[in-house]
PDB file of C-alpha atoms in Angstrom:
ATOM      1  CA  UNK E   1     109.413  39.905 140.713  1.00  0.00           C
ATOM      2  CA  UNK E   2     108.608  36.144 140.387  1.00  0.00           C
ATOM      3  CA  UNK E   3     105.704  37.020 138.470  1.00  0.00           C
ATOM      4  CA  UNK E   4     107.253  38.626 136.006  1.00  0.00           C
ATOM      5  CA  UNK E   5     110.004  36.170 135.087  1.00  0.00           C
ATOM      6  CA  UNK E   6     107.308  33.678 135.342  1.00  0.00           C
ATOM      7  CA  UNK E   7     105.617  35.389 132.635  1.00  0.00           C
ATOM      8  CA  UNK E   8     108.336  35.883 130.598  1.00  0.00           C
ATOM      9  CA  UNK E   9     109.415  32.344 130.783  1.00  0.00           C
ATOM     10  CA  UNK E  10     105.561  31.992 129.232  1.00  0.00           C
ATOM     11  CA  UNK E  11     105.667  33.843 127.040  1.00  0.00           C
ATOM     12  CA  UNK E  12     109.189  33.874 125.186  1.00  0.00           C
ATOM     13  CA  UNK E  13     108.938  30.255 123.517  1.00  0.00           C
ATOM     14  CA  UNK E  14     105.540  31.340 122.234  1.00  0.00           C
ATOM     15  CA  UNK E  15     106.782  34.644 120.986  1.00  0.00           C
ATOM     16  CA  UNK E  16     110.048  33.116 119.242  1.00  0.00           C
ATOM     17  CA  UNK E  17     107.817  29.961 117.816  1.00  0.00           C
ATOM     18  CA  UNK E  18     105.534  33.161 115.596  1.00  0.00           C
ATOM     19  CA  UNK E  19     108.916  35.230 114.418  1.00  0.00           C
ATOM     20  CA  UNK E  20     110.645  31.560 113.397  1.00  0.00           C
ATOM     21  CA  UNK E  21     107.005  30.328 111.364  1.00  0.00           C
ATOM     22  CA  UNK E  22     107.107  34.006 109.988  1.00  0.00           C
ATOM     23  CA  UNK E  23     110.774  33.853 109.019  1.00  0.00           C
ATOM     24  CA  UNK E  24     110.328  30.413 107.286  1.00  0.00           C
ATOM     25  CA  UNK E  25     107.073  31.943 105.959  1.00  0.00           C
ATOM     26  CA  UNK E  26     109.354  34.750 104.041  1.00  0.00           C
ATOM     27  CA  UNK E  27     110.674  31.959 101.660  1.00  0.00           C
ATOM     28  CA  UNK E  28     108.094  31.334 100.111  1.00  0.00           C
ATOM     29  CA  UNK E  29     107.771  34.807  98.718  1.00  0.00           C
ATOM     30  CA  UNK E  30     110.238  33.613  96.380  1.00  0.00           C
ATOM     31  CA  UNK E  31     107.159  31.862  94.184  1.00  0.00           C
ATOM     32  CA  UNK E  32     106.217  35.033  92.921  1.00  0.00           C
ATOM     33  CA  UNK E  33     107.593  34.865  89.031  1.00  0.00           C
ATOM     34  CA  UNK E  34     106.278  36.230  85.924  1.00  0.00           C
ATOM     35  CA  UNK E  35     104.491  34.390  83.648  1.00  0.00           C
ATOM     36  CA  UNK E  36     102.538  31.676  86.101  1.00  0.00           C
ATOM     37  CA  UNK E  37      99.305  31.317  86.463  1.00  0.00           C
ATOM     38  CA  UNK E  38      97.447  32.028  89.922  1.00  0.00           C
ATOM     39  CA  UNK E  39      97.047  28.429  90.646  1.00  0.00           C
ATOM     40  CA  UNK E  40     100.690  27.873  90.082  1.00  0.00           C
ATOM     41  CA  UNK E  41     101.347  30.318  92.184  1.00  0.00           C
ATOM     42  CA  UNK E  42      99.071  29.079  95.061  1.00  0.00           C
ATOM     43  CA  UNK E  43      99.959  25.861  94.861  1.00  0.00           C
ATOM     44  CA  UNK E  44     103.413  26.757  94.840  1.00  0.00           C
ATOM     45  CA  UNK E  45     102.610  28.864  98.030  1.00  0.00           C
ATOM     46  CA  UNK E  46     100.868  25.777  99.618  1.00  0.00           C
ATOM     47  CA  UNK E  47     103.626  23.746  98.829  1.00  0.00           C
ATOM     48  CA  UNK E  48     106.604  26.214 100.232  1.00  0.00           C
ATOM     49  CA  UNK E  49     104.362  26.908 103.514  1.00  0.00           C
ATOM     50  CA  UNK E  50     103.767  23.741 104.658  1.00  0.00           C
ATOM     51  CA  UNK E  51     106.612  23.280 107.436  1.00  0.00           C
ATOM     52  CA  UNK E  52     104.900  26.730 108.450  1.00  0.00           C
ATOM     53  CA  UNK E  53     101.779  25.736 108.669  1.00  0.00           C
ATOM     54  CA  UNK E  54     103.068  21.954 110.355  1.00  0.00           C
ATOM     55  CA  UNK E  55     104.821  24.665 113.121  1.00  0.00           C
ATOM     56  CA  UNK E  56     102.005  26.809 113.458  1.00  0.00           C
ATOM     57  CA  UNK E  57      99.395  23.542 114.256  1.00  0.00           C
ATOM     58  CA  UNK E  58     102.639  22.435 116.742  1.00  0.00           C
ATOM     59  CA  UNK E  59     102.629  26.332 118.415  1.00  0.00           C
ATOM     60  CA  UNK E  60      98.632  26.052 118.640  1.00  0.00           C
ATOM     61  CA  UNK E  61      98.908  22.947 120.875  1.00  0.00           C
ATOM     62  CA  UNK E  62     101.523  23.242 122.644  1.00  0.00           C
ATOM     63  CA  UNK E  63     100.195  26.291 123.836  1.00  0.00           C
ATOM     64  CA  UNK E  64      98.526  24.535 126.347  1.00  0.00           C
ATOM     65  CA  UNK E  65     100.364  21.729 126.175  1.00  0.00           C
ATOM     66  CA  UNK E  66     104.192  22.945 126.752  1.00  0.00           C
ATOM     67  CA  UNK E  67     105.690  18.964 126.904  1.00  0.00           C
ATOM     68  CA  UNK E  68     104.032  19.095 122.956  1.00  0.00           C
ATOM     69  CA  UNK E  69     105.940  22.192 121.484  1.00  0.00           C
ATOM     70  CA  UNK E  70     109.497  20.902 123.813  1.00  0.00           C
ATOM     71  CA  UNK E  71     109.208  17.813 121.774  1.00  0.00           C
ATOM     72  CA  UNK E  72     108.507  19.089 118.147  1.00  0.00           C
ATOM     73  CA  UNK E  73     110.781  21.760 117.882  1.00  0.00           C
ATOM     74  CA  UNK E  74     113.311  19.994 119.163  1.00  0.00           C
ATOM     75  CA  UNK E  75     112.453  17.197 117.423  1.00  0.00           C
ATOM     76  CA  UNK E  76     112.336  19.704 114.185  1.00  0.00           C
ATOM     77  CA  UNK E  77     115.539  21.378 114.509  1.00  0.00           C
ATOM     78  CA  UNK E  78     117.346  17.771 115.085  1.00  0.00           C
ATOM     79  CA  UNK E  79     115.954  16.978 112.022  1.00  0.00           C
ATOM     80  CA  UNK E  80     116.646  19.538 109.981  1.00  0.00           C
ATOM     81  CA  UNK E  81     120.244  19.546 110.844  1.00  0.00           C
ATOM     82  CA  UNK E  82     120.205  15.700 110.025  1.00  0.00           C
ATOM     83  CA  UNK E  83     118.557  16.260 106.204  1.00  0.00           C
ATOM     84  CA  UNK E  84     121.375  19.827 105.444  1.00  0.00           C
ATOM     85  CA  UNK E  85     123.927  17.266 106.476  1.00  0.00           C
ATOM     86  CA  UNK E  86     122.340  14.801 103.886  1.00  0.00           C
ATOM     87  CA  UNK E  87     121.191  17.004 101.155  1.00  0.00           C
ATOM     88  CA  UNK E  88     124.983  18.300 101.019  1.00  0.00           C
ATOM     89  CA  UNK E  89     125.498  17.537  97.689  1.00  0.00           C
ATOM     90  CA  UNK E  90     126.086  20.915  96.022  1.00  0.00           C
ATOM     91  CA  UNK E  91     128.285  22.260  98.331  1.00  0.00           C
ATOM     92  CA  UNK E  92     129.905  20.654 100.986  1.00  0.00           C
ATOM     93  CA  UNK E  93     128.665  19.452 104.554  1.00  0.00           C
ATOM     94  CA  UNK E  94     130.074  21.925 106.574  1.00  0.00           C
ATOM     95  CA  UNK E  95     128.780  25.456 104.838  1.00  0.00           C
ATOM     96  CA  UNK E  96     125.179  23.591 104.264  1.00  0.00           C
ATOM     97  CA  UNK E  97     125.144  22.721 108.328  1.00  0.00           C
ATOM     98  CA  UNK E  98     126.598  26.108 108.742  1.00  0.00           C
ATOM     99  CA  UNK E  99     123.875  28.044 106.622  1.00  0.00           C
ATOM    100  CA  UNK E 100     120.860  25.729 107.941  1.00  0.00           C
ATOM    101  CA  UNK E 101     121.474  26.614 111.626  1.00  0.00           C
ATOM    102  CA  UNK E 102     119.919  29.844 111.195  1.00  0.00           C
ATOM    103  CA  UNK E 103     116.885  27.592 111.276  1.00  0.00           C
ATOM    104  CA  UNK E 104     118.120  24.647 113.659  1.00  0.00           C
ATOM    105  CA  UNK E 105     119.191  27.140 116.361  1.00  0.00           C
ATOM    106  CA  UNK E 106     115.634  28.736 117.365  1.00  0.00           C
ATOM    107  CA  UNK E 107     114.497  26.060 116.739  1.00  0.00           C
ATOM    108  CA  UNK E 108     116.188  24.181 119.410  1.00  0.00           C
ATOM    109  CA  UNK E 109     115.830  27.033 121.773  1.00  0.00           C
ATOM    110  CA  UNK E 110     112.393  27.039 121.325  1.00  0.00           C
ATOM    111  CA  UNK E 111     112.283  23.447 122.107  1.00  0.00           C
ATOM    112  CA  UNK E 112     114.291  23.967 125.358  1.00  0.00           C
ATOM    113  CA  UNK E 113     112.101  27.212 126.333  1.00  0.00           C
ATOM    114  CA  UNK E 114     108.887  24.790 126.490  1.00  0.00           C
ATOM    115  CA  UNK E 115     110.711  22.056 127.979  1.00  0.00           C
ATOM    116  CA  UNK E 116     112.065  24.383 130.683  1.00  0.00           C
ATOM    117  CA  UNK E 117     108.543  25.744 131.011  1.00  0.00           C
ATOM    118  CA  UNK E 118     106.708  22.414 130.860  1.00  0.00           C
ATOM    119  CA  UNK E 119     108.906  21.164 133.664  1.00  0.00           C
ATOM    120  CA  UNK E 120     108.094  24.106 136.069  1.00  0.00           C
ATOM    121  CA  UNK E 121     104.623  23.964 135.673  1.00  0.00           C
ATOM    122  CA  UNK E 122     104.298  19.869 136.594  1.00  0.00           C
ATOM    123  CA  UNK E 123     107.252  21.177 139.666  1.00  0.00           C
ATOM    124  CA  UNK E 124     104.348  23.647 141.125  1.00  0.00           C
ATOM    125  CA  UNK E 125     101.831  21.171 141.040  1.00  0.00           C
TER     126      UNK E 125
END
């Protein structure tokens, strides 16, 4: 039994770290219009993907290194919160914080799941 919750400790930051980069990934679908040209459109695509790609790089090392991917996401959904709440010109604070924790909260879980798994590796050792 401790195996297997062992294993799923291991396992569920790394699974929610590829659906959250996928998610994010989905927006930039939205470069797709008619009427650009194909390097519009992939630099568009380059441009749109790169917290994606940043999180993917982040997911590759802390894949060994758990303390890594604790940090960054963490670090990543602080930060995000922190720019909605400043970017909250349009509309106000409260529905941008509200809409961007869609984001912020796997985020943060994902940052806890590697901290939590981080911390009982070094306790074994």
């Amino acid at each position: 039994m401790a195996t297997k919750i062992k294993k799923i400790i291991y396992w569920t930051p790394r699974l929610l770290a590829i659906l959250l980069i996928l998610f994010l990934t989905i927006f930039s679908l939205d470069v797709f219009e008619p009427g650009l040209t194909g390097q519009q459109i992939a630099v568009g695509l380059f441009m749109h993907n790169i917290p994606s790609l940043i999180l993917a790089v982040i997911l590759l090392i802390s894949w060994k290194y758990e303390i890594v991917g604790g940090i960054a996401f963490t670090l990543a959904g602080i930060t995000h919160i922190v720019f909605s709440i400043l970017r909250a010109d349009v509309e106000p604070w409260y529905v941008s914080l509200a809409s961007s924790l869609i984001i912020d909260v796997p985020a943060l879980l994902i940052g806890a799941l590697f901290l939590i798994t981080w911390f009982k590796k070094t306790k074994q050792s």
